[in-house]
Coordinates of C-alpha atoms and ligand atoms in Angstrom, one line a residue:
X77 CA -18.6 -40.7 -22.8
X78 CA -20.3 -41.8 -19.7
X79 CA -23.6 -40.8 -21.1
X80 CA -25.2 -38.2 -23.4
X81 CA -27.5 -35.4 -22.6
X82 CA -29.8 -33.4 -24.8
X83 CA -30.8 -30.2 -23.0
X84 CA -33.0 -28.6 -25.6
X85 CA -35.4 -31.3 -26.6
X86 CA -38.7 -29.5 -27.3
X87 CA -38.4 -26.7 -29.7
X88 CA -41.7 -24.9 -30.5
X89 CA -42.1 -24.2 -34.2
X90 CA -41.7 -20.6 -35.4
X91 CA -45.2 -20.4 -36.8
X92 CA -46.7 -21.4 -33.4
X93 CA -44.7 -18.7 -31.8
X94 CA -45.7 -16.1 -34.3
X95 CA -49.4 -17.0 -33.8
X96 CA -49.0 -16.8 -30.0
X97 CA -47.3 -13.4 -30.1
X98 CA -49.8 -11.9 -32.5
X99 CA -52.6 -13.0 -30.3
X100 CA -51.0 -11.6 -27.1
X101 CA -50.0 -8.3 -28.7
X102 CA -53.7 -7.4 -29.0
X103 CA -53.6 -6.2 -25.4
X104 CA -50.0 -5.2 -24.7
X105 CA -47.6 -2.9 -26.6
X106 CA -44.9 -5.6 -26.6
X107 CA -44.7 -9.3 -26.0
X108 CA -41.5 -8.8 -24.1
X109 CA -39.9 -5.7 -22.5
X110 CA -36.4 -6.1 -21.2
X111 CA -35.1 -3.7 -18.5
X112 CA -31.3 -3.2 -18.9
X113 CA -29.1 -3.8 -21.9
X114 CA -26.1 -5.5 -20.3
X115 CA -25.0 -9.0 -21.3
X116 CA -28.1 -10.4 -19.7
X117 CA -30.6 -7.8 -21.0
X118 CA -29.4 -7.3 -24.6
X119 CA -29.2 -11.1 -25.1
X120 CA -32.7 -11.6 -23.6
X121 CA -34.0 -8.9 -26.1
X122 CA -32.2 -10.4 -29.1
X123 CA -33.2 -14.0 -28.4
X124 CA -36.9 -13.0 -27.7
X125 CA -37.0 -11.1 -31.0
X126 CA -35.4 -14.0 -32.9
X127 CA -38.2 -16.2 -31.5
X128 CA -40.8 -13.9 -33.1
X129 CA -41.8 -11.9 -30.0
X130 CA -42.3 -8.2 -30.4
X131 CA -39.5 -6.9 -28.1
X132 CA -38.3 -3.7 -26.6
X133 CA -35.2 -3.1 -24.4
X134 CA -35.0 -0.1 -22.1
X135 CA -31.6 1.2 -21.1
X136 CA -30.6 4.3 -19.1
X137 CA -26.8 4.1 -19.1
X138 CA -25.0 7.3 -20.2
X139 CA -21.4 7.4 -21.2
X140 CA -19.0 10.2 -19.9
X141 CA -20.3 12.4 -22.8
X142 CA -23.9 11.9 -21.7
X143 CA -24.8 9.7 -24.6
X144 CA -27.1 6.8 -24.0
X145 CA -25.2 3.5 -24.6
X146 CA -26.0 -0.2 -24.6
X147 CA -23.8 -3.0 -23.2
X148 CA -24.2 -2.3 -19.4
X149 CA -21.3 -2.9 -17.0
X150 CA -19.7 -5.6 -19.1
X151 CA -19.0 -3.5 -22.2
X152 CA -18.7 -0.1 -20.6
X153 CA -16.8 -0.5 -17.3
X154 CA -16.3 -4.3 -16.9
X155 CA -15.1 -7.3 -18.9
X156 CA -14.1 -5.5 -22.1
X157 CA -12.3 -2.3 -20.9
X158 CA -10.4 -4.4 -18.3
X159 CA -9.3 -6.9 -20.9
X160 CA -8.2 -4.1 -23.3
X161 CA -6.0 -2.6 -20.5
X162 CA -4.8 -6.0 -19.5
X163 CA -3.7 -6.7 -23.1
X164 CA -2.0 -3.3 -23.4
X165 CA -0.2 -3.6 -20.1
X166 CA 0.9 -7.2 -20.9
X167 CA 2.6 -6.0 -24.1
X168 CA 4.5 -3.4 -22.1
X169 CA 5.5 -5.8 -19.4
X170 CA 6.6 -8.4 -21.9
X171 CA 8.6 -5.9 -23.8
X172 CA 10.5 -5.1 -20.7
X173 CA 10.9 -8.6 -19.2
X174 CA 10.6 -11.2 -22.0
X175 CA 11.4 -9.7 -25.4
X176 CA 15.2 -10.0 -24.8
X177 CA 14.8 -13.8 -24.4
X178 CA 13.6 -13.8 -28.0
X179 CA 16.6 -11.8 -29.1
X180 CA 14.5 -8.6 -29.5
X181 CA 15.8 -5.5 -27.9
X182 CA 13.7 -2.4 -27.2
X183 CA 15.5 0.1 -25.1
X184 CA 13.6 2.3 -22.8
X185 CA 10.0 1.5 -23.9
X186 CA 7.5 4.3 -23.1
X187 CA 3.8 4.3 -22.2
X188 CA 1.3 6.8 -23.4
X189 CA -1.6 6.4 -21.0
X190 CA -4.0 8.7 -22.9
X191 CA -3.4 6.6 -26.1
X192 CA -3.9 3.4 -24.1
X193 CA -7.2 4.7 -22.7
X194 CA -8.3 6.0 -26.1
X195 CA -7.7 2.5 -27.6
X196 CA -9.7 1.0 -24.8
X197 CA -12.5 3.5 -25.4
X198 CA -12.5 2.8 -29.1
X199 CA -12.9 -1.0 -28.4
X200 CA -15.8 -0.2 -26.0
X201 CA -17.4 2.1 -28.6
X202 CA -17.2 -0.4 -31.4
X203 CA -18.8 -3.1 -29.3
X204 CA -21.6 -1.0 -27.8
X205 CA -22.4 0.4 -31.2
X206 CA -22.4 -3.2 -32.4
X207 CA -25.3 -3.9 -30.1
X208 CA -27.2 -1.0 -31.7
X209 CA -26.7 -2.9 -35.0
X210 CA -27.8 -6.2 -33.6
X211 CA -31.0 -4.6 -32.2
X212 CA -31.8 -3.2 -35.6
X213 CA -31.0 -6.5 -37.4
X214 CA -33.2 -8.4 -35.0
X215 CA -36.0 -5.8 -34.8
X216 CA -35.6 -5.0 -31.1
X217 CA -37.0 -1.6 -30.3
X218 CA -34.4 0.3 -28.3
X219 CA -35.9 2.7 -25.7
X220 CA -33.5 5.2 -24.1
X221 CA -34.5 6.0 -20.6
X222 CA -35.0 4.8 -17.0
X223 CA -37.6 2.1 -16.5
X224 CA -39.8 1.8 -13.5
X225 CA -42.4 -0.9 -12.9
X226 CA -45.7 0.8 -12.8
X227 CA -48.0 -2.1 -11.6
X228 CA -49.3 -5.1 -13.5
X229 CA -47.2 -5.4 -16.6
X230 CA -46.7 -1.8 -17.4
X231 CA -43.6 0.2 -17.2
X232 CA -43.1 3.9 -16.9
X233 CA -40.1 5.1 -18.9
X234 CA -38.4 8.5 -18.1
X235 CA -36.4 9.8 -21.0
X236 CA -33.2 11.8 -20.6
X237 CA -35.2 15.0 -21.2
X238 CA -37.6 14.1 -18.3
X239 CA -40.5 13.2 -20.5
X240 CA -42.5 10.1 -19.5
X241 CA -44.3 7.3 -21.3
X242 CA -46.0 4.2 -20.1
X243 CA -45.7 1.0 -22.1
X244 CA -46.9 -2.5 -21.4
X245 CA -45.8 -6.1 -22.2
X246 CA -47.1 -9.6 -21.9
X247 CA -43.8 -10.4 -20.1
X248 CA -41.1 -8.3 -18.5
X249 CA -37.5 -9.4 -18.0
X250 CA -35.6 -7.4 -15.4
X251 CA -31.8 -7.4 -16.1
X252 CA -30.8 -4.3 -14.1
X253 CA -27.4 -5.7 -13.1
X254 CA -25.1 -4.7 -10.3
X255 CA -22.9 -1.9 -9.0
X256 CA -19.7 -1.9 -7.0
X257 CA -19.9 -2.4 -3.2
X258 CA -18.8 0.6 -1.1
X259 CA -17.4 0.0 2.3
X260 CA -17.7 2.6 5.0
X261 CA -14.0 2.2 5.9
X262 CA -13.0 3.3 2.4
X263 CA -15.6 5.6 0.9
X264 CA -14.9 6.4 -2.7
X265 CA -14.1 10.0 -3.4
X266 CA -13.7 9.0 -7.1
X267 CA -10.4 10.7 -7.2
X268 CA -7.9 9.1 -4.8
X269 CA -10.2 6.3 -3.6
X270 CA -11.9 4.7 -6.6
X271 CA -14.0 1.7 -7.5
X272 CA -13.3 -0.5 -10.5
X273 CA -14.8 2.1 -12.9
X274 CA -12.4 4.8 -11.7
X275 CA -9.5 2.3 -11.9
X276 CA -10.2 1.8 -15.6
X277 CA -9.7 5.5 -16.2
X278 CA -6.6 6.7 -14.3
X279 CA -4.8 9.4 -16.4
X280 CA -1.4 8.4 -15.1
X281 CA 0.3 5.4 -13.5
X282 CA 0.1 5.9 -9.7
X283 CA 3.5 5.4 -8.0
X284 CA 2.0 3.5 -5.1
X285 CA -1.3 1.7 -5.6
X286 CA -3.4 0.0 -2.9
X287 CA -6.1 -2.5 -3.8
X288 CA -8.7 -3.7 -1.3
X289 CA -9.9 -7.2 -2.2
X290 CA -8.0 -10.0 -4.0
X291 CA -11.0 -11.2 -6.0
X292 CA -11.0 -11.4 -9.9
X293 CA -11.5 -7.6 -10.3
X294 CA -8.8 -6.6 -7.7
X295 CA -6.2 -8.9 -9.1
X296 CA -6.9 -7.9 -12.7
X297 CA -6.8 -4.2 -12.0
X298 CA -3.8 -4.6 -9.7
X299 CA -2.1 -6.4 -12.5
X300 CA -2.8 -3.7 -15.1
X301 CA -1.2 -0.9 -13.1
X302 CA 1.5 -3.1 -11.6
X303 CA 2.7 -4.1 -15.1
X304 CA 2.7 -0.4 -16.0
X305 CA 5.0 0.4 -13.1
X306 CA 2.9 1.0 -10.0
X307 CA 4.1 -0.5 -6.7
X308 CA 0.9 -2.5 -5.8
X309 CA -0.2 -3.7 -2.4
X310 CA -3.3 -5.9 -2.4
X311 CA -5.0 -6.2 1.0
X312 CA -7.4 -9.2 1.3
X313 CA -9.4 -9.9 4.5
X314 CA -9.7 -13.6 4.0
X315 CA -6.9 -15.9 5.1
X316 CA -7.0 -18.1 1.9
X317 CA -6.1 -16.8 -1.5
X318 CA -8.9 -17.4 -4.1
X319 CA -10.8 -19.5 -1.6
X320 CA -13.1 -21.0 -4.3
X321 CA -10.2 -22.1 -6.6
X322 CA -8.3 -25.4 -6.5
X323 CA -5.8 -25.2 -3.7
X324 CA -2.7 -26.1 -5.7
X325 CA -3.7 -23.8 -8.5
X326 CA -4.3 -20.9 -6.0
X327 CA -0.9 -21.5 -4.4
X328 CA 0.9 -21.5 -7.7
X329 CA -1.0 -18.4 -8.8
X330 CA -0.2 -16.6 -5.6
X331 CA 3.5 -17.4 -5.9
X332 CA 3.6 -16.2 -9.6
X333 CA 1.7 -13.0 -8.9
X334 CA 4.0 -12.1 -6.0
X335 CA 6.9 -12.8 -8.3
X336 CA 5.5 -10.2 -10.7
X337 CA 5.7 -7.7 -7.9
X338 CA 2.2 -7.7 -6.5
X339 CA 2.5 -7.5 -2.7
X340 CA -0.6 -9.6 -1.8
X341 CA -1.3 -9.6 1.9
X342 CA -3.8 -12.1 3.2
X343 CA -5.8 -11.9 6.5
X344 CA -5.3 -8.1 6.0
X345 CA -8.6 -6.4 6.9
X346 CA -8.8 -2.7 6.1
X347 CA -10.2 -0.8 9.1
X348 CA -9.9 2.9 8.0
X349 CA -8.7 5.2 5.4
X350 CA -7.9 8.9 5.4
X351 CA -7.0 11.2 2.5
X352 CA -4.4 13.9 3.1
X353 CA -2.1 15.9 0.8
X354 CA -3.0 13.8 -2.3
X355 CA -2.2 10.6 -0.5
X356 CA -4.4 7.9 1.1
X357 CA -3.4 6.3 4.4
X358 CA -4.9 2.8 4.6
X359 CA -5.1 1.2 8.1
X360 CA -5.5 -2.5 8.4
X361 CA -5.0 -5.4 10.7
X362 CA -2.5 -8.0 9.6
X363 CA -2.7 -11.8 10.1
X364 CA -1.4 -11.5 13.7
X365 CA -4.1 -8.9 14.5
X366 CA -1.5 -6.1 14.7
X367 CA -2.5 -2.7 13.3
X368 CA -0.6 -1.7 10.1
X369 CA -0.7 1.2 7.7
X370 CA 0.3 1.8 4.1
X371 CA 0.3 5.1 2.3
X372 CA -0.7 5.1 -1.4
X373 CA -1.3 7.5 -4.2
X374 CA -4.5 5.7 -5.4
X375 CA -6.7 3.2 -3.7
X376 CA -8.9 0.8 -5.6
X377 CA -11.8 -0.7 -3.6
X378 CA -12.6 -4.0 -5.2
X379 CA -14.6 -5.8 -2.6
X380 CA -17.4 -7.2 -4.7
X381 CA -20.6 -6.1 -6.4
X382 CA -24.2 -5.7 -5.2
X383 CA -27.5 -6.0 -7.1
X384 CA -28.9 -2.8 -8.6
X385 CA -32.6 -2.2 -8.1
X386 CA -32.8 1.5 -7.3
X387 CA -35.8 3.3 -8.7
X388 CA -37.0 0.1 -10.4
X389 CA -40.4 0.3 -8.8
X390 CA -40.3 -3.3 -7.5
X391 CA -42.8 -2.5 -4.8
X392 CA -45.3 -1.5 -7.5
X393 CA -45.2 -5.1 -8.7
X394 CA -45.2 -6.6 -5.2
X395 CA -41.6 -7.9 -5.6
X396 CA -39.5 -8.0 -2.5
X397 CA -35.7 -8.3 -2.6
X398 CA -33.9 -10.8 -0.3
X399 CA -31.7 -9.8 2.6
X400 CA -28.8 -9.1 0.3
X401 CA -30.9 -7.0 -2.2
X402 CA -31.2 -9.7 -4.9
X403 CA -34.4 -10.3 -6.7
X404 CA -35.6 -13.8 -5.7
X405 CA -36.7 -16.0 -8.7
X406 CA -37.9 -19.6 -9.2
X407 CA -36.5 -22.2 -11.5
X408 CA -37.9 -20.5 -14.5
X409 CA -36.3 -17.2 -13.4
X410 CA -39.8 -15.9 -12.7
X411 CA -40.1 -13.4 -9.8
X412 CA -43.0 -13.5 -7.3
X413 CA -45.0 -11.4 -9.9
X414 CA -46.8 -13.1 -12.8
X415 CA -45.1 -12.4 -16.1
X416 CA -42.1 -10.7 -14.6
X417 CA -38.8 -12.5 -14.8
X418 CA -35.2 -11.5 -13.8
X419 CA -31.8 -12.6 -15.0
X420 CA -28.1 -11.7 -14.6
X421 CA -26.3 -10.1 -11.7
X422 CA -29.5 -8.8 -10.1
X423 CA -30.7 -12.3 -9.2
X424 CA -27.4 -13.4 -7.6
X425 CA -25.3 -16.5 -8.2
X426 CA -22.1 -16.1 -10.1
X427 CA -21.8 -12.4 -11.1
X428 CA -20.5 -13.3 -14.6
X429 CA -21.5 -12.0 -18.0
X430 CA -21.9 -15.4 -19.6
X431 CA -24.1 -16.6 -16.7
X432 CA -26.4 -13.7 -17.3
X433 CA -26.5 -14.2 -21.1
X434 CA -27.3 -17.9 -20.8
X435 CA -30.1 -17.2 -18.2
X436 CA -31.4 -14.6 -20.7
X437 CA -31.5 -17.2 -23.5
X438 CA -33.2 -19.7 -21.2
X439 CA -35.9 -17.3 -20.2
X440 CA -36.6 -16.1 -23.7
X441 CA -36.8 -19.6 -25.1
X442 CA -39.1 -20.7 -22.2
X443 CA -41.4 -17.8 -22.9
X444 CA -41.5 -19.1 -26.5
X445 CA -42.5 -22.5 -25.3
X446 CA -39.2 -24.3 -25.4
X447 CA -37.8 -26.3 -22.5
X448 CA -34.4 -24.8 -22.3
X449 CA -32.3 -25.1 -19.2
X450 CA -28.8 -24.3 -18.1
X451 CA -26.3 -26.1 -15.9
X452 CA -25.0 -23.9 -13.1
X453 CA -22.5 -26.6 -12.0
X454 CA -20.7 -26.4 -15.4
X455 CA -19.9 -22.7 -15.1
X456 CA -16.6 -21.5 -16.5
X457 CA -14.7 -19.1 -14.2
X458 CA -11.7 -17.1 -15.4
X459 CA -9.4 -14.6 -13.7
X460 CA -7.5 -12.7 -16.4
X461 CA -4.2 -12.3 -14.6
X462 CA -1.0 -13.5 -16.4
X463 CA -1.0 -16.4 -16.6
X464 CA -4.7 -16.8 -16.4
X465 CA -6.6 -18.8 -13.8
X466 CA -9.6 -20.7 -15.1
X467 CA -11.7 -23.6 -13.9
X468 CA -15.0 -25.4 -14.3
X469 CA -16.7 -27.8 -12.0
X470 CA -15.6 -29.0 -8.6
X471 CA -12.2 -28.8 -6.8
X472 CA -10.8 -32.0 -5.3
X473 CA -11.8 -30.8 -1.9
X474 CA -15.4 -30.0 -3.0
X475 CA -15.7 -33.4 -4.8
X476 CA -14.5 -35.2 -1.6
X477 CA -17.0 -33.2 0.5
X478 CA -19.7 -34.4 -1.9
X479 CA -18.7 -38.0 -1.3
X480 CA -16.7 -38.7 -4.5
X481 CA -13.6 -40.7 -4.4
X482 CA -11.3 -38.8 -6.7
X483 CA -8.4 -39.4 -9.1
X484 CA -6.4 -36.4 -10.1
X485 CA -4.3 -36.0 -13.3
X486 CA -1.9 -33.1 -13.4
X487 CA 0.4 -31.8 -16.1
X488 CA 2.8 -28.8 -15.9
X489 CA 3.1 -26.4 -18.8
X490 CA 6.9 -26.7 -18.3
X491 CA 6.6 -30.0 -20.1
X492 CA 4.6 -28.6 -23.0
X493 CA 6.6 -28.0 -26.2
X494 CA 4.2 -25.2 -27.2
X495 CA 4.4 -23.4 -23.9
X496 CA 8.2 -23.6 -24.1
X497 CA 8.1 -22.2 -27.6
X498 CA 6.0 -19.3 -26.2
X499 CA 8.5 -18.9 -23.5
X500 CA 5.6 -19.1 -21.0
X501 CA 5.9 -22.3 -18.9
X502 CA 4.3 -21.3 -15.6
X503 CA 1.4 -23.3 -14.2
X504 CA -0.4 -26.6 -14.8
X505 CA -3.7 -28.2 -15.7
X506 CA -5.4 -30.4 -13.0
X507 CA -8.2 -32.7 -13.9
X508 CA -10.4 -34.2 -11.2
X509 CA -12.3 -37.4 -12.0
X510 CA -14.6 -39.7 -10.1
X511 CA -12.5 -42.8 -9.2
X512 CA -15.5 -45.1 -9.7
X513 CA -17.2 -43.7 -12.9
X514 CA -14.2 -41.8 -14.4
X515 CA -16.6 -38.8 -15.0
X516 CA -14.7 -35.6 -15.0
X517 CA -15.8 -33.5 -12.0
X518 CA -13.6 -30.5 -12.5
X519 CA -10.8 -29.0 -14.6
X520 CA -8.5 -26.4 -13.2
X521 CA -6.0 -24.4 -15.2
X522 CA -3.3 -21.9 -14.3
X523 CA -1.3 -21.0 -17.4
X524 CA -1.0 -19.2 -20.6
X525 CA -4.4 -19.0 -22.5
X526 CA -6.2 -20.8 -19.7
X527 CA -9.4 -19.0 -20.6
X528 CA -9.4 -20.5 -24.1
X529 CA -8.2 -23.9 -23.0
X530 CA -11.0 -24.1 -20.6
X531 CA -13.6 -24.3 -23.4
X532 CA -12.7 -27.9 -24.3
X533 CA -13.3 -28.9 -20.7
X534 CA -16.6 -27.0 -20.4
X535 CA -18.0 -28.6 -23.6
X536 CA -16.8 -32.1 -22.6
X537 CA -18.4 -31.8 -19.1
X538 CA -21.7 -30.6 -20.8
X539 CA -21.5 -34.0 -22.5
X540 CA -20.7 -35.8 -19.3
X541 CA -17.2 -36.8 -20.5
X542 CA -15.0 -39.2 -18.7
X543 CA -11.2 -38.6 -18.4
X544 CA -10.9 -41.5 -20.9
X545 CA -12.8 -39.4 -23.4
X546 CA -10.2 -36.6 -23.1
X547 CA -7.4 -39.2 -23.2
X548 CA -8.8 -40.9 -26.4
X549 CA -9.3 -37.5 -28.2
X550 CA -6.5 -36.6 -30.6
X551 CA -5.0 -33.2 -29.7
X552 CA -2.9 -31.3 -32.3
X553 CA 0.8 -31.1 -31.8
X554 CA 2.3 -28.8 -30.7
X555 CA -0.5 -27.0 -28.9
X556 CA -1.2 -26.0 -25.3
X557 CA -4.3 -28.2 -25.4
X558 CA -1.9 -31.2 -25.3
X559 CA -1.5 -30.3 -21.6
X560 CA -5.2 -31.1 -21.2
X561 CA -4.7 -34.5 -22.9
X562 CA -1.8 -35.2 -20.7
X563 CA -3.6 -34.2 -17.5
X564 CA -6.4 -36.7 -18.6
X565 CA -3.8 -39.4 -19.1
X566 CA -2.5 -38.5 -15.7
X567 CA -5.8 -39.4 -14.1
X568 CA -4.8 -43.1 -14.7
X569 CA -1.1 -42.5 -14.2
X570 CA -0.2 -42.8 -17.9
X571 CA 1.1 -39.3 -18.7
X572 CA 3.6 -39.6 -21.5
X573 CA 5.6 -36.3 -21.2
X574 CA 6.0 -35.8 -17.5
Ligands
FAD1347 P1 -25.1 -5.1 -16.1 O1 -24.0 -5.4 -17.1 O2 -24.8 -4.4 -14.9 O3 -26.2 -4.3 -17.0 C1 -27.4 -3.8 -16.3 C2 -27.9 -2.7 -17.2 O4 -29.2 -2.4 -16.7 C3 -27.1 -1.4 -17.1 O5 -26.7 -1.0 -18.4 C4 -28.0 -0.4 -16.4 O6 -27.8 0.9 -16.8 C5 -29.4 -0.9 -16.8 N1 -30.4 -0.5 -15.9 C6 -30.5 -0.8 -14.5 N2 -31.6 -0.3 -14.0 C7 -32.3 0.3 -15.1 C8 -33.5 0.9 -15.2 N3 -34.3 1.1 -14.1 N4 -33.9 1.4 -16.4 C9 -33.1 1.2 -17.5 N5 -31.9 0.5 -17.5 C10 -31.5 0.1 -16.3 N6 -17.7 -10.9 -16.0 C11 -17.2 -11.9 -16.7 O7 -18.0 -12.9 -17.0 N7 -16.0 -11.9 -17.3 C12 -15.1 -10.8 -17.0 O8 -14.0 -10.8 -17.5 C13 -15.6 -9.8 -16.2 N8 -14.8 -8.7 -15.9 C14 -15.3 -7.7 -15.1 C15 -14.4 -6.6 -14.9 C16 -14.9 -5.6 -14.1 C17 -14.0 -4.4 -13.8 C18 -16.2 -5.6 -13.6 C19 -16.8 -4.4 -12.9 C20 -17.1 -6.6 -13.9 C21 -16.6 -7.7 -14.6 N9 -17.4 -8.8 -14.9 C22 -16.9 -9.9 -15.7 C23 -18.8 -8.9 -14.4 C24 -19.8 -8.6 -15.5 O9 -19.5 -7.3 -16.0 C25 -21.2 -8.7 -15.0 O10 -21.4 -10.0 -14.4 C26 -22.2 -8.4 -16.1 O11 -22.1 -7.2 -16.6 C27 -23.7 -8.6 -15.5 O12 -24.5 -8.4 -16.6 P2 -26.0 -7.9 -16.4 O13 -26.6 -7.7 -17.7 O14 -26.7 -8.7 -15.4 O15 -25.9 -6.4 -15.7
AMP1348 P1 -14.9 -10.5 -5.1 O1 -16.2 -10.4 -4.5 O2 -14.5 -11.9 -5.6 O3 -14.6 -9.5 -6.2 O4 -13.8 -10.3 -4.0 C1 -13.8 -9.2 -3.1 C2 -12.8 -9.5 -2.0 O5 -12.7 -8.4 -1.2 C3 -13.2 -10.7 -1.1 O6 -12.2 -11.7 -1.2 C4 -13.3 -10.1 0.3 O7 -12.8 -10.9 1.3 C5 -12.4 -8.8 0.2 N1 -12.7 -7.8 1.2 C6 -14.0 -7.3 1.5 N2 -13.9 -6.3 2.5 C7 -12.6 -6.2 2.8 C8 -11.8 -5.4 3.7 N3 -12.4 -4.5 4.5 N4 -10.4 -5.5 3.7 C9 -9.8 -6.4 2.9 N5 -10.5 -7.2 2.0 C10 -11.8 -7.1 1.9

């Protein structure tokens, strides 16, 4: 290690917290009220309750049957359903393309989309119901309805039947999340032109599918339907593929995804769409600036997400959003209003579930008197294509821009015994280290199980590990994690197996 860090040094005792919360609850209904039960909000509520604060969480999300559900975007129309469909479609694709390599034949595999969707819905149902159980276990009061700040630290809640109640808290945590961005050139009709929510619920595989935006969501949803048989064209306005990823990783990923049949077009800016005869005509300019058109059966608009603050009554608390609609917060994630905090997608930064959850823990613990903090520069990023793309920390280019001299170790999965046994040898791990201190500045993975492999790198970087620390750590054989070990050895030019 180049050093050690302890980020949670001052823990308040439980009894102190209990005394504090009992005192404060003389005036307010709750110590903490959380608005929104996505991964930021439900975690804020559970952690606050664990710390002895009397906590309520208000959620207005209704499922397609009109039932109030917890879990927000992530569980209902985001991380979880997309991964369920990615897994199902991966099995189907593997069966068609890779099972024969293992000596397994399965002639004419069939897909039952309604069963695939039912499986996805069951997974979502089990997990959202799980939060109900967690709320009960932790004594979080669940309030079904729409929350509106009503001035001071009170909140007006409108229930599904229209009835209203006003409740108050010592502290309010806003975790109202985000919604898909609409673009005027491709307005969603929620039938032929859909956003990510619609793309998770197609009832048949479209023959021709267009996707606007080659970000994580566009690539994942394009992969799902491409694996199931759709001809997929992805139109991306930017000239660079995955501009924030390591350049070599992005180039390898682009080649691999194109090889899987995704027609990814860069510098392709969509200028108009029209819907006729159950088809969508998508007009765009290509990289030469020439006008082009494609005709598709479905079009997914995946051009990003925007903060959701509609009907939240921010004005009643004197909170103004910034020019992009995010709620500005200080280092404690406090808004401009005393006692009102905000976490998750609604405050901007990486729009990732784990980012919101960690912010939530930090705010809850700080309200309880602890000194918790989180390190935004050690944020894991994952794109769940196959293989997966995952990284933490700086790319080589970013490190150089910040004045670091870099050493880079790289190891291809083609040289990994375990990857060979899997029959999945695409990609590599790249480790970026500071040439002077050997501190690891970034780890970039394109390959099988990259999301899981990344955990080692994230933890090591939290502890300010050097590449030597990775190199001196024994990795089990044969595992994919040996590729991490070898990449670390490669920082000093002493890779063994490549
Ligand atoms: P949300 O999850 O949006 O939750 C906010 C909640 O607040 C909602 O339930 C909403 O109903 C509620 N709410 C809002 N206003 C009110 C109000 N006035 N009263 C009561 N309730 C209110 N992230 C990852 O990290 N990994 C992934 O693999 C991943 N995949 C994704 C795939 C897709 C298709 C999508 C769309 C997103 C994905 N994300 C992923 C992003 C992730 O879902 C978000 O970053 C995360 O859900 C943000 O959490 P949040 O709690 O801030 O907001
Ligand atoms: P993300 O925000 O990571 O989900 O990515 C959304 C992507 O959509 C970005 O890479 C944008 O460049 C891309 N995008 C936005 N508008 C358009 C457009 N009109 N045509 C094509 N791509 C777009």
